[in-house]
Short mmCIF file of C-alpha atoms in Angstrom, two decimals:
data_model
loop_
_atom_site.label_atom_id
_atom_site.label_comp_id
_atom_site.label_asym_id
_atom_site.label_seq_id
_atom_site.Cartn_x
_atom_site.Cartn_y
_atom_site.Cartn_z
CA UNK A 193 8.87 17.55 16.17
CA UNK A 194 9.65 14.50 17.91
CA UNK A 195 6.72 12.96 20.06
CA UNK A 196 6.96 10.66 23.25
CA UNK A 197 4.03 8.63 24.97
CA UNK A 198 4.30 9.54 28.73
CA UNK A 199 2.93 7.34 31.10
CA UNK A 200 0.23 9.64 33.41
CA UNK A 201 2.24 9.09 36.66
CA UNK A 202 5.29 11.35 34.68
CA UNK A 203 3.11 13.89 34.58
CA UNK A 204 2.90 17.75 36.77
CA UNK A 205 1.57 20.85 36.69
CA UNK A 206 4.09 22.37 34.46
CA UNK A 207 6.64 19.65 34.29
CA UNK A 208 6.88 15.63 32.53
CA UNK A 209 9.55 13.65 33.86
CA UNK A 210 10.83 10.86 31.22
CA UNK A 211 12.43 7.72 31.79
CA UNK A 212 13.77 4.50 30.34
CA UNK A 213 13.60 3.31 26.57
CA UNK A 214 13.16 7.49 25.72
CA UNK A 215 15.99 9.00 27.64
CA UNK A 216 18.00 6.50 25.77
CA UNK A 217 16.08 7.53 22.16
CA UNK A 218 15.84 11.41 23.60
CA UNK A 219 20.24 11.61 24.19
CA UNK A 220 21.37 8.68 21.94
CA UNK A 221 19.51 8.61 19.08
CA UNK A 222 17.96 12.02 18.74
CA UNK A 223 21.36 14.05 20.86
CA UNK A 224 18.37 16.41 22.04
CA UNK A 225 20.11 19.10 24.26
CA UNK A 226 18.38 21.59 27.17
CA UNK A 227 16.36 23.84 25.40
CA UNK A 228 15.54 21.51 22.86
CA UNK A 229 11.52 20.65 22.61
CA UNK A 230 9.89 18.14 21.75
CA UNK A 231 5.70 17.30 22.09
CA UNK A 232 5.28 14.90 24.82
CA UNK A 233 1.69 12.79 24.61
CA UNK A 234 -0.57 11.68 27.79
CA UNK A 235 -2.77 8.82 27.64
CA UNK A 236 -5.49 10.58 27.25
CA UNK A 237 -4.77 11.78 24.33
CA UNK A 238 -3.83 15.42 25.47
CA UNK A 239 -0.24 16.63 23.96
CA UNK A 240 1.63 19.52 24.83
CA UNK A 241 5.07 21.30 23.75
CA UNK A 242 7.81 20.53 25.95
CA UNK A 243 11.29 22.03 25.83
CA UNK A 244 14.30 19.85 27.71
CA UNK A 245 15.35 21.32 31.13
CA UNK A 246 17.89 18.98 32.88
CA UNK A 247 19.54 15.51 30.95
CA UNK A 248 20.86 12.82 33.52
CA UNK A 249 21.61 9.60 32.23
CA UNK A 250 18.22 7.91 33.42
CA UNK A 251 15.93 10.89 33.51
CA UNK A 252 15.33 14.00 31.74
CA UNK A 253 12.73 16.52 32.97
CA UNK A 254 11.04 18.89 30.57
CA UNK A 255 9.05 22.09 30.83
CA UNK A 256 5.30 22.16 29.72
CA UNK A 257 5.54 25.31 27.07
CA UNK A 258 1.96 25.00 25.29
CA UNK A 259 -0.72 22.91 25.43
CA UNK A 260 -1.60 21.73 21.63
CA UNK A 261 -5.20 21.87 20.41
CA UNK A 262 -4.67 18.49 17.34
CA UNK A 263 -6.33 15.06 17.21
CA UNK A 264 -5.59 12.91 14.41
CA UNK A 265 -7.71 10.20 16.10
CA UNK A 266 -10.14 8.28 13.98
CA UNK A 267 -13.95 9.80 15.03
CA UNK A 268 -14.81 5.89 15.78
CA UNK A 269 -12.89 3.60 17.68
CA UNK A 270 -11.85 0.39 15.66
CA UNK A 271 -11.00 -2.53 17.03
CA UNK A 272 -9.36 -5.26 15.47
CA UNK A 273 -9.59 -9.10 16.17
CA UNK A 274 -7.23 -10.54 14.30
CA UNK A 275 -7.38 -14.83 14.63
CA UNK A 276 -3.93 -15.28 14.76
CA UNK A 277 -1.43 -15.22 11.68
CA UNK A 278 1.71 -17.26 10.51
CA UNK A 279 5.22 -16.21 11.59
CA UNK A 280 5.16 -12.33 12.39
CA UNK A 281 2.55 -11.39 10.32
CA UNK A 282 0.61 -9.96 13.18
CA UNK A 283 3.65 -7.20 14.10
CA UNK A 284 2.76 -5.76 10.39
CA UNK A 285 -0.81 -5.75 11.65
CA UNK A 286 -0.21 -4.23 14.52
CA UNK A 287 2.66 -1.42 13.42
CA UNK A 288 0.39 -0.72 10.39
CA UNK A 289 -2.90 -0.61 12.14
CA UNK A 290 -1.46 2.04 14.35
CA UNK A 291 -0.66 4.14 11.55
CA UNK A 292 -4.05 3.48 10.07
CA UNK A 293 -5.59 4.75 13.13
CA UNK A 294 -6.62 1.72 15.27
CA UNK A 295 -8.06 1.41 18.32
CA UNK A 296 -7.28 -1.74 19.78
CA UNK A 297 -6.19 -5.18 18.41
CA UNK A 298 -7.52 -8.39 20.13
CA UNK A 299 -5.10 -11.50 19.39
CA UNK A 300 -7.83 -14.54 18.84
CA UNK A 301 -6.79 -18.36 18.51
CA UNK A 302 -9.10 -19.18 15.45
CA UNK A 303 -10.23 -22.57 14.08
CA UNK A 304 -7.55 -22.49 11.28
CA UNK A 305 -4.69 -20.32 13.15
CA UNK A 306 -1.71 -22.63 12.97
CA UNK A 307 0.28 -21.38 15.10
CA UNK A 308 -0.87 -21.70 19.21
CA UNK A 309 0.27 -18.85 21.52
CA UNK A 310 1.09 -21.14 25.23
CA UNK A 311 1.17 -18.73 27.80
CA UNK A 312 4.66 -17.96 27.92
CA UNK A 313 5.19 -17.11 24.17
CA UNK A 314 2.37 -14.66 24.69
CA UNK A 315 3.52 -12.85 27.45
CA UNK A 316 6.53 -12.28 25.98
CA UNK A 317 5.20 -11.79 22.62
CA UNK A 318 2.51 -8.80 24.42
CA UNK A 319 5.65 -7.00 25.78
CA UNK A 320 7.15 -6.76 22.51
CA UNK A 321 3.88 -5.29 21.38
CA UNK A 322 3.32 -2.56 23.45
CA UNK A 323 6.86 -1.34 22.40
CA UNK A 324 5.63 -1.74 18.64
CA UNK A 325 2.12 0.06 19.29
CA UNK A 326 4.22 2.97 21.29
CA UNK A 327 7.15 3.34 18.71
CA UNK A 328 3.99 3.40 15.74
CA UNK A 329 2.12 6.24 17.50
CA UNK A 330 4.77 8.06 18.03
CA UNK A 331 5.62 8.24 14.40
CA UNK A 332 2.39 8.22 12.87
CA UNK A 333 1.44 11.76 15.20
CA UNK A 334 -0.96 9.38 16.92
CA UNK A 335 -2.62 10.73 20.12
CA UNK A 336 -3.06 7.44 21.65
CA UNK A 337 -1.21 4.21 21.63
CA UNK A 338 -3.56 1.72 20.92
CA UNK A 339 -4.72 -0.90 23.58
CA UNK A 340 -3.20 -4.21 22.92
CA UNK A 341 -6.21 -7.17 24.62
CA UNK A 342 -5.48 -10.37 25.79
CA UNK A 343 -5.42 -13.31 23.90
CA UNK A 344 -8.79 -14.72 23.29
CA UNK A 345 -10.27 -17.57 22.08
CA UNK A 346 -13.87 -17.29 19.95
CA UNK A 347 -16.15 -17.64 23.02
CA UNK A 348 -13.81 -14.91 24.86
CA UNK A 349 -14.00 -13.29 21.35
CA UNK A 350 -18.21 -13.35 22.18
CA UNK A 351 -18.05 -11.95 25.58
CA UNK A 352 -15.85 -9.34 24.66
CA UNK A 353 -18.25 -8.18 21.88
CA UNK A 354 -20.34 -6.97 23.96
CA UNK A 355 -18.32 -3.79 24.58
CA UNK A 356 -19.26 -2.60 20.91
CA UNK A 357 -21.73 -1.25 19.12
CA UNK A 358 -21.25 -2.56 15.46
CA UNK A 359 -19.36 -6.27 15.44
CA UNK A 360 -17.92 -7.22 11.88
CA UNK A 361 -16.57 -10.22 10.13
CA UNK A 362 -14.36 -10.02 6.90
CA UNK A 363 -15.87 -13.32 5.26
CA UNK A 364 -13.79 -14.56 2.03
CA UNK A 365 -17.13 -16.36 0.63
CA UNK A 366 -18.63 -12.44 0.35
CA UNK A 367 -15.89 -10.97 -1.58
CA UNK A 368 -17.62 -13.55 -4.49
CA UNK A 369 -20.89 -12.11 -4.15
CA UNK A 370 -21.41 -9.45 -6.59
CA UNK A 371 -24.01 -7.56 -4.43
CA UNK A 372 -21.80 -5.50 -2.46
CA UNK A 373 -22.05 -2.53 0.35
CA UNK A 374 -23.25 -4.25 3.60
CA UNK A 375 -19.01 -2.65 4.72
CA UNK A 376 -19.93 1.10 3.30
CA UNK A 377 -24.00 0.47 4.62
CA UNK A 378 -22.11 -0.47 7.87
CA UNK A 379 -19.33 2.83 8.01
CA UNK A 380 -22.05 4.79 6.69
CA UNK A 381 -24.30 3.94 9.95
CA UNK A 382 -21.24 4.67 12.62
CA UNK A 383 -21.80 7.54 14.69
CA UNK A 384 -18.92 8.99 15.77
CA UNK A 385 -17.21 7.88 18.68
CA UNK A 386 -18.84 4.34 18.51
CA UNK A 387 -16.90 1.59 19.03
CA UNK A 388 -16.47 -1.00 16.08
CA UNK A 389 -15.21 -4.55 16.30
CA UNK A 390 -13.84 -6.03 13.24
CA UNK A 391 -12.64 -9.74 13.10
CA UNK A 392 -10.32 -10.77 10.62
CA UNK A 393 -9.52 -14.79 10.29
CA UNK A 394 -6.07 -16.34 9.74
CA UNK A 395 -4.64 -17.88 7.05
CA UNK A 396 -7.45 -19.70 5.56
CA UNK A 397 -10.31 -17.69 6.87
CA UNK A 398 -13.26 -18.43 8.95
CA UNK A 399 -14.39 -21.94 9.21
CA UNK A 400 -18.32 -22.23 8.47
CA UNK A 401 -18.86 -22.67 11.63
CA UNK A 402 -17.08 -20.06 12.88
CA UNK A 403 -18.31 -17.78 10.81
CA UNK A 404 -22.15 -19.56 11.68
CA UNK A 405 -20.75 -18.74 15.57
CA UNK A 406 -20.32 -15.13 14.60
CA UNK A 407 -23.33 -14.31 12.34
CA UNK A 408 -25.52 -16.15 15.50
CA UNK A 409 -24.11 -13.30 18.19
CA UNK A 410 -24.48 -10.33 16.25
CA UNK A 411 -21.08 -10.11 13.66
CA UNK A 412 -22.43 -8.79 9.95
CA UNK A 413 -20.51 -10.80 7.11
CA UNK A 414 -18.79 -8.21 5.00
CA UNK A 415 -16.59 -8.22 2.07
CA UNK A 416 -13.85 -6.10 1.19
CA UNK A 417 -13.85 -5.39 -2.51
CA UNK A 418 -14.07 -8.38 -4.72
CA UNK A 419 -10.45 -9.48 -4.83
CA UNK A 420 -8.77 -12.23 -2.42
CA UNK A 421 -6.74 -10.20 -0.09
CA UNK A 422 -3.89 -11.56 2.60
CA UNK A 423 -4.99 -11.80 6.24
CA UNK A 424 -2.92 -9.49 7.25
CA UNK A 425 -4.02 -7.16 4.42
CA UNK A 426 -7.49 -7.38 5.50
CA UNK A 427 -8.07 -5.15 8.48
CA UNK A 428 -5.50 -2.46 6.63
CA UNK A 429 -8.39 -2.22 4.33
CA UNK A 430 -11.25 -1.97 6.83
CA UNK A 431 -8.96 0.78 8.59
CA UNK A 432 -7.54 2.85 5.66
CA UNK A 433 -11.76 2.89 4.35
CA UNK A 434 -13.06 4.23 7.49
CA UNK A 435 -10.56 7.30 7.49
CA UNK A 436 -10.98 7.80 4.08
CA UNK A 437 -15.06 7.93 4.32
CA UNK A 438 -14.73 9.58 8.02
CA UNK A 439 -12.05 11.84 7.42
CA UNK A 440 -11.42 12.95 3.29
CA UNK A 441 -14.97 11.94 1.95
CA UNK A 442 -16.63 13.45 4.79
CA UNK A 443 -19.76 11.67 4.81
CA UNK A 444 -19.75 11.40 8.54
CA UNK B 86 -9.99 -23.25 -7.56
CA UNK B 87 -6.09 -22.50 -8.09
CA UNK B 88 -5.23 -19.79 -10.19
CA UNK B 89 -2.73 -19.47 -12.87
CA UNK B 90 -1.47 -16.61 -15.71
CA UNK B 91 -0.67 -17.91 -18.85
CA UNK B 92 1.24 -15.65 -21.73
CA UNK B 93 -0.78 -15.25 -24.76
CA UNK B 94 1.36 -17.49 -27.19
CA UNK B 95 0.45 -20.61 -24.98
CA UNK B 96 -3.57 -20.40 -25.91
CA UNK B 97 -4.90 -22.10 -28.53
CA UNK B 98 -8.64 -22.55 -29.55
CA UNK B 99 -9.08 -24.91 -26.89
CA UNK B 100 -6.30 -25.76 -24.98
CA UNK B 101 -3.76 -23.97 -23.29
CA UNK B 102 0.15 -25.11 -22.54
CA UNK B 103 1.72 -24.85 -19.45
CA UNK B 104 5.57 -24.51 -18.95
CA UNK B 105 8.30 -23.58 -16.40
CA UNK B 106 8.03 -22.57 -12.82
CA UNK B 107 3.70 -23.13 -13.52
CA UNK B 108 4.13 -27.02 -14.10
CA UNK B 109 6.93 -27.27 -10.99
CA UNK B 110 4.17 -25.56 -9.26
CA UNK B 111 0.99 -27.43 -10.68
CA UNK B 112 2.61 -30.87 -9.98
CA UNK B 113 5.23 -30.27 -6.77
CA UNK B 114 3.07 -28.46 -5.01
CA UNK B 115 -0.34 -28.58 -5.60
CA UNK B 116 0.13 -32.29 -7.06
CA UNK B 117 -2.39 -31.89 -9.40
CA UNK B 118 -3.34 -35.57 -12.00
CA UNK B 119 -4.89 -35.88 -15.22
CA UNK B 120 -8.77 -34.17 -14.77
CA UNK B 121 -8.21 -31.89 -11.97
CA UNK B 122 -9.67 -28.25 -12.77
CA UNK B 123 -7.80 -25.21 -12.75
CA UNK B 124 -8.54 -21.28 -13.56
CA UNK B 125 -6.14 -20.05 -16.26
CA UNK B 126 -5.95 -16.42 -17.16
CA UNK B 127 -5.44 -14.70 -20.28
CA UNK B 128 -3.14 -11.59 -20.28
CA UNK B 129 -6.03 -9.66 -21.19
CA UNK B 130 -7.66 -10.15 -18.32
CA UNK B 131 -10.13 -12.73 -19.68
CA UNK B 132 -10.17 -16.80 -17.78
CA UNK B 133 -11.47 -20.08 -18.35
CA UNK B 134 -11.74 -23.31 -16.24
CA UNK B 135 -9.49 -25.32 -17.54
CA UNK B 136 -9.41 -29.37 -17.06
CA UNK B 137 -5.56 -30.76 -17.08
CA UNK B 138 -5.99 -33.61 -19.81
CA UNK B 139 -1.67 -34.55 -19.86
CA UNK B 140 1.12 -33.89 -17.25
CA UNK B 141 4.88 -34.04 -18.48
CA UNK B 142 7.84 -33.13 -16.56
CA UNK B 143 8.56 -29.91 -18.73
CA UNK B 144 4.83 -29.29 -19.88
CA UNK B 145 1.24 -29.63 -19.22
CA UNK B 146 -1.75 -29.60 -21.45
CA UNK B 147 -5.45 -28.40 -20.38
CA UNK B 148 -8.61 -28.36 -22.33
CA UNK B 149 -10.88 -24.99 -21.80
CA UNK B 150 -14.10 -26.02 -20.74
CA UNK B 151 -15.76 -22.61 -19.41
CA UNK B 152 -14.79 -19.30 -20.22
CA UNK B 153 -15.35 -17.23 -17.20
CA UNK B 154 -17.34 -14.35 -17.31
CA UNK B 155 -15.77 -12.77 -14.36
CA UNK B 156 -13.78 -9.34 -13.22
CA UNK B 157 -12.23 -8.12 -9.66
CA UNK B 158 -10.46 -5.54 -11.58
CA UNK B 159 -10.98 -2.07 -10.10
CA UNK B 160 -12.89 0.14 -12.62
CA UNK B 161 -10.35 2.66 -12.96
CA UNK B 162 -6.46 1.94 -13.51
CA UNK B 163 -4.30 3.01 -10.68
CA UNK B 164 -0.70 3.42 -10.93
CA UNK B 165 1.87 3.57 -8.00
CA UNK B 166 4.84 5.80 -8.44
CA UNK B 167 7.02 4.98 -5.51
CA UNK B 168 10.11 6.74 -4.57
CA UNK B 169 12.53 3.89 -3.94
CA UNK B 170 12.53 3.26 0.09
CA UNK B 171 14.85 1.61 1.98
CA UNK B 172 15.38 -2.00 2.59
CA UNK B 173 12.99 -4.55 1.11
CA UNK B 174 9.89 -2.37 1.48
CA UNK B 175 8.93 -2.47 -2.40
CA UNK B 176 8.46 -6.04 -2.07
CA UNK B 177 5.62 -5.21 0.45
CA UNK B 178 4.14 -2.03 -1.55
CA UNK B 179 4.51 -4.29 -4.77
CA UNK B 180 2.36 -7.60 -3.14
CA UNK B 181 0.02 -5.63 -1.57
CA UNK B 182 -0.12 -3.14 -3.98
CA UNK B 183 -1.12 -6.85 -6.23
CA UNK B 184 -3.72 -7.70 -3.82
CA UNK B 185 -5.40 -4.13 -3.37
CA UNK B 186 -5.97 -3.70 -7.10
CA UNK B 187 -3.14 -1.72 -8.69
CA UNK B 188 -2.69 -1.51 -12.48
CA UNK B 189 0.98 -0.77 -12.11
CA UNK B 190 4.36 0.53 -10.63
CA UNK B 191 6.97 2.82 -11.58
CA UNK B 192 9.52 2.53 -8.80
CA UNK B 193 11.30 6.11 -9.42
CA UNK B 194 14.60 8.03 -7.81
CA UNK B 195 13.29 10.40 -5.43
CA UNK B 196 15.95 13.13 -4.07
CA UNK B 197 15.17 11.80 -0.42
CA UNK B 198 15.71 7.78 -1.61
CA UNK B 199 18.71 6.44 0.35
CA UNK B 200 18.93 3.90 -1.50
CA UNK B 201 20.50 3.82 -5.32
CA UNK B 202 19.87 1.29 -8.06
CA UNK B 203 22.55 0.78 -10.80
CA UNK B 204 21.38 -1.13 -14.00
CA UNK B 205 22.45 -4.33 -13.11
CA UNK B 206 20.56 -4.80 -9.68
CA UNK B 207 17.73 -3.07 -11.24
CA UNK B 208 17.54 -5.85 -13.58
CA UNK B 209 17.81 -8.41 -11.41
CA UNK B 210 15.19 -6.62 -9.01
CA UNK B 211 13.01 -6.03 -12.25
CA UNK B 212 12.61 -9.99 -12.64
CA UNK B 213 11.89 -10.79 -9.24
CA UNK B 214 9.21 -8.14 -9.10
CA UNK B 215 7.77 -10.00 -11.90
CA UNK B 216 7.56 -13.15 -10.46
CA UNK B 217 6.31 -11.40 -6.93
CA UNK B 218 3.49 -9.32 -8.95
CA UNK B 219 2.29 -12.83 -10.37
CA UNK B 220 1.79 -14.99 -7.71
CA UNK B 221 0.43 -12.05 -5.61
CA UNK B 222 -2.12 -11.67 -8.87
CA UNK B 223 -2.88 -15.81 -8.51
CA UNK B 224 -3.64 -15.80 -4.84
CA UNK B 225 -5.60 -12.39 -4.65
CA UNK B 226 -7.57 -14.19 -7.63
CA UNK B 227 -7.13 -11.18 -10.04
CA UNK B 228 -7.67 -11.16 -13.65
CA UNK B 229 -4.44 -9.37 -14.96
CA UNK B 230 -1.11 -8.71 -13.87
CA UNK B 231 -0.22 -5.64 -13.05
CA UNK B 232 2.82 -4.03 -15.32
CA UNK B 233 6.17 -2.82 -13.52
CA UNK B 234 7.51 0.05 -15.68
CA UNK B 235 11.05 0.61 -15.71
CA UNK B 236 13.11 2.65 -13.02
CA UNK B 237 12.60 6.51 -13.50
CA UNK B 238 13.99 10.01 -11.88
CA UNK B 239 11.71 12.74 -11.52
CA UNK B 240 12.02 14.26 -15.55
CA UNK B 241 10.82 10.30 -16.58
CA UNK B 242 8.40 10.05 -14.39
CA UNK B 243 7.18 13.98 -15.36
CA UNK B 244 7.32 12.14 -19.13
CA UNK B 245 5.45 9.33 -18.26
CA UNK B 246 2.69 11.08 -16.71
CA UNK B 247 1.71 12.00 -19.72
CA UNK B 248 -0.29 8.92 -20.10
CA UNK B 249 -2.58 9.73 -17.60
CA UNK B 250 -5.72 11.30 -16.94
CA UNK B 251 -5.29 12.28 -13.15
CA UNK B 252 -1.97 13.05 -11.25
CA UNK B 253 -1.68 12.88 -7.46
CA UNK B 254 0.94 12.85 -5.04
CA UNK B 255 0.61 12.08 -1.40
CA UNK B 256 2.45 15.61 0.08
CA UNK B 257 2.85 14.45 4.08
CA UNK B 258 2.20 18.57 4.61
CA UNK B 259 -0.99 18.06 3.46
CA UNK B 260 -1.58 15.78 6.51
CA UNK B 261 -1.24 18.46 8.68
CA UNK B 262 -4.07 20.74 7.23
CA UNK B 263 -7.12 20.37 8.35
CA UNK B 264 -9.37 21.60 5.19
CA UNK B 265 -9.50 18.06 3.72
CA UNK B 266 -11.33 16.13 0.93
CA UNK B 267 -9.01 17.08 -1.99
CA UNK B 268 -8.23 13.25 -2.72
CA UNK B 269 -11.83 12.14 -1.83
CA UNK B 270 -12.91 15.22 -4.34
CA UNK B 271 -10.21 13.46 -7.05
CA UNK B 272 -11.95 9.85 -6.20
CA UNK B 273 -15.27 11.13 -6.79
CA UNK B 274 -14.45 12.24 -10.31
CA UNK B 275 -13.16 9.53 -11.63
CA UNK B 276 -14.76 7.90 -14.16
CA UNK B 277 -14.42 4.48 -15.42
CA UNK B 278 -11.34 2.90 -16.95
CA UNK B 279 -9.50 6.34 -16.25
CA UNK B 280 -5.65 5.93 -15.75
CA UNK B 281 -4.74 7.76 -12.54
CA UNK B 282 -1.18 8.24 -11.10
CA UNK B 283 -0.15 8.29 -7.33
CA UNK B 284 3.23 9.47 -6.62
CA UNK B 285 4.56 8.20 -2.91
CA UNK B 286 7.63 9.59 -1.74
CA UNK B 287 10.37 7.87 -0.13
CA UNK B 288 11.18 7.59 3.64
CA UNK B 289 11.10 11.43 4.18
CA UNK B 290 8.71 12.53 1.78
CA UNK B 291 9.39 14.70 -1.47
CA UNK B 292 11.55 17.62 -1.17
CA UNK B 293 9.76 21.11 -1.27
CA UNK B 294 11.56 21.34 -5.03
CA UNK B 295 10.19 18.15 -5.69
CA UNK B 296 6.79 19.01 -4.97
CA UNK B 297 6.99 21.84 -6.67
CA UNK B 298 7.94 20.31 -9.72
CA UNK B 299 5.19 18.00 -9.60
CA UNK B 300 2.57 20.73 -9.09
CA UNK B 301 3.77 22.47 -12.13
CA UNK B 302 3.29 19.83 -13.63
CA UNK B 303 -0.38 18.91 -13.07
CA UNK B 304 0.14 16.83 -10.15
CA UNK B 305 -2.24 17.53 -7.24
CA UNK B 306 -1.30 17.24 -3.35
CA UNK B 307 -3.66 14.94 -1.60
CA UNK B 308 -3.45 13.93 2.29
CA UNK B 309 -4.42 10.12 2.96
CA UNK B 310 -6.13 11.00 6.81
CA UNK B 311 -4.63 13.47 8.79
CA UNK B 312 -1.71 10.72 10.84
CA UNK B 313 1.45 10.24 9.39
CA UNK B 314 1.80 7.14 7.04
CA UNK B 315 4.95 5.57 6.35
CA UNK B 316 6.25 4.92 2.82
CA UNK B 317 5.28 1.90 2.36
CA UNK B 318 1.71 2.40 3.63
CA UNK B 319 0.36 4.95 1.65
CA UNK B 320 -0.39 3.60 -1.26
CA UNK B 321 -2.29 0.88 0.31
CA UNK B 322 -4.19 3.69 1.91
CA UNK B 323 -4.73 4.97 -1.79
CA UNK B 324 -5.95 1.72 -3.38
CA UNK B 325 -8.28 0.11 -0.42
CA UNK B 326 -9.98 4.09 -0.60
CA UNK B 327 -10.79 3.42 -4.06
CA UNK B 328 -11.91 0.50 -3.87
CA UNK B 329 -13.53 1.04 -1.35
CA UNK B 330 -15.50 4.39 -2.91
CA UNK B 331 -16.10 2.69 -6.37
CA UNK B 332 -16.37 -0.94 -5.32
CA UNK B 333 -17.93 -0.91 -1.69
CA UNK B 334 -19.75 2.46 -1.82
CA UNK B 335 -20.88 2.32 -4.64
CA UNK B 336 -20.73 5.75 -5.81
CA UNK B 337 -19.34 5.40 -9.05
#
């Protein structure tokens, strides 16, 4: 079934009233009709069956039927800081962390990011992200949209880490080391609805220092198997590994 | 150190001989001279540090001067089966695919693929996947290229499997159960140097006659988490969860 994100304020007793960007996917893209249902998401997380009472052109209202009982949620909240990429690497990050079950992302200026974000291009560039996140969930069966942060640099990176109780840092140099599990010694530890912060660097990595900066406020160095991966591949790795030890391998 | 694969007839005792799109790439772009070091790998998987000794516009010589006694190979050999998606999505599955430690793809007709290959675009497609499988093996620092098998339909790809010691398919109905831990199970009894085959359908999934042909044939269902992945993001979920269980974890 079809799923929309609802923002709270849409929400009634027994009704959901939808507007913009959906009544156009709801009667243009989807032709839903009255009586048709569809599962309608609040933003906390909470999804119920709706079936379609009344289409106008910029609203369609739609009957709570039944209350659904699901969460595909990850049992930890991950959150990704990801120094920022070349070109639009970071919407793959973003659309495919949301499938993977993110949290959050946190856009961070890095050292080695070569691209700069001025304050325009970000604003901009955060509106076209919340559409991403939103469009993700709704096809992944998500029960939240992730939370998109501002744009940080690494001592707004630092202040922020002190919302979370395990801080990470993929670190290129430890994907040489042959002694390996400070990542699964890490997932192992998490108890569930912990929040984990997980910095990936650009292109390029971590600069020593940075990583120094990191390992000197509480980040662990970890490696992510023992081949060279992509910076935008990186946190798809940490993501897809904590569902599949949290969720299949069941080691929780 | 930059990486580069070089076929088997170009190695000699000591020295190995560099030609084509390697040389443009050796002296254009990384504007390597006479003594600069590289890593060149062996299609068997085996590399040496190589020192570049002369530099001709159609050909380079370098002497071996350490053989490497190094692997980022995962222990087992996974294989990708991926029902042909839309667009230029197997470019992505086949790169990262590269980076995350696949042996292999078999890009197969699914009943739900939109899109059809005729023999002349598959050829041309076949030799641009080789060049994107290589340089994705160079970066990611692997020690072998994975193999691209030619395009299948399902009664090849049933054929093929024959090959292989375990046969999984990612079944997007399994997401939706909540009794888990079938491909974690599968993960956990793997041994070494196994050959293991992951069928991803298409945009859409597999047909239910599809994946009933592929269970009676001795391919298990498997969910990868309980949200819905997209096509092109499964089998990353597949090959960061084993390498993360045999690599990471540790529990070989």
């Amino acid at each position: 079934m079809q799923r929309y994100f609802i923002p709270a304020e849409n929400w009634a007793a027994d009704t959901v009233s939808i507007f913009g960007d959906d009544v156009h996917h709801m009667t243009r893209v989807m032709r839903f009709k009255e009586g048709d249902k569809v599962i309608c998401n609040r933003p906390d997380g909470k999804a119920a069956i709706c079936v379609i009472r009344t289409l106008d052109p910029d609203h369609i209202s739609a009957a709570i039927v039944e209350w659904l009982n699901e969460t595909v949620e990850l049992p930890v909240n991950v959150t990704i800081a990801q120094g920022l990429p070349k070109g639009d690497k970071i919407d793959f990050v973003l659309q495919k962390g949301t499938e993977l079950g993110a949290a959050g992302f946190i856009p961070f200026q890095s050292e080695r990011s070569i691209v700069v974000w001025d304050k325009k291009k970000t604003e901009k560039k955060l509106n076209r992200f919340a559409k991403l996140v939103k469009e993700a969930s709704e096809q992944s069966h998500r029960n939240k949209i992730p939370v998109i942060h501002p744009l940080v640099n690494m001592d707004g990176l630092i202040r922020e880490s002190n919302n979370y109780n395990m801080l990470l840092f993929a670190y290129e140099e430890e994907a040489k080391v042959t002694a390996y599990q400070s990542f699964a010694k890490a997932v192992k530890s998490l108890g569930r609805n912990q929040n984990v912060l997980v910095c990936i660097g650009p292109e390029g990595g971590f600069s020593a220092n940075e990583a120094e900066t990191l390992k000197a406020n509480g980040f662990s160095p970890v490696r992510l198997g023992p081949r060279i991966l992509r910076t935008e591949t990186a946190s798809l790795y940490v993501l897809a590994s904590i569902s599949y030890h949290l969720e299949e391998l069941g080691c929780e």
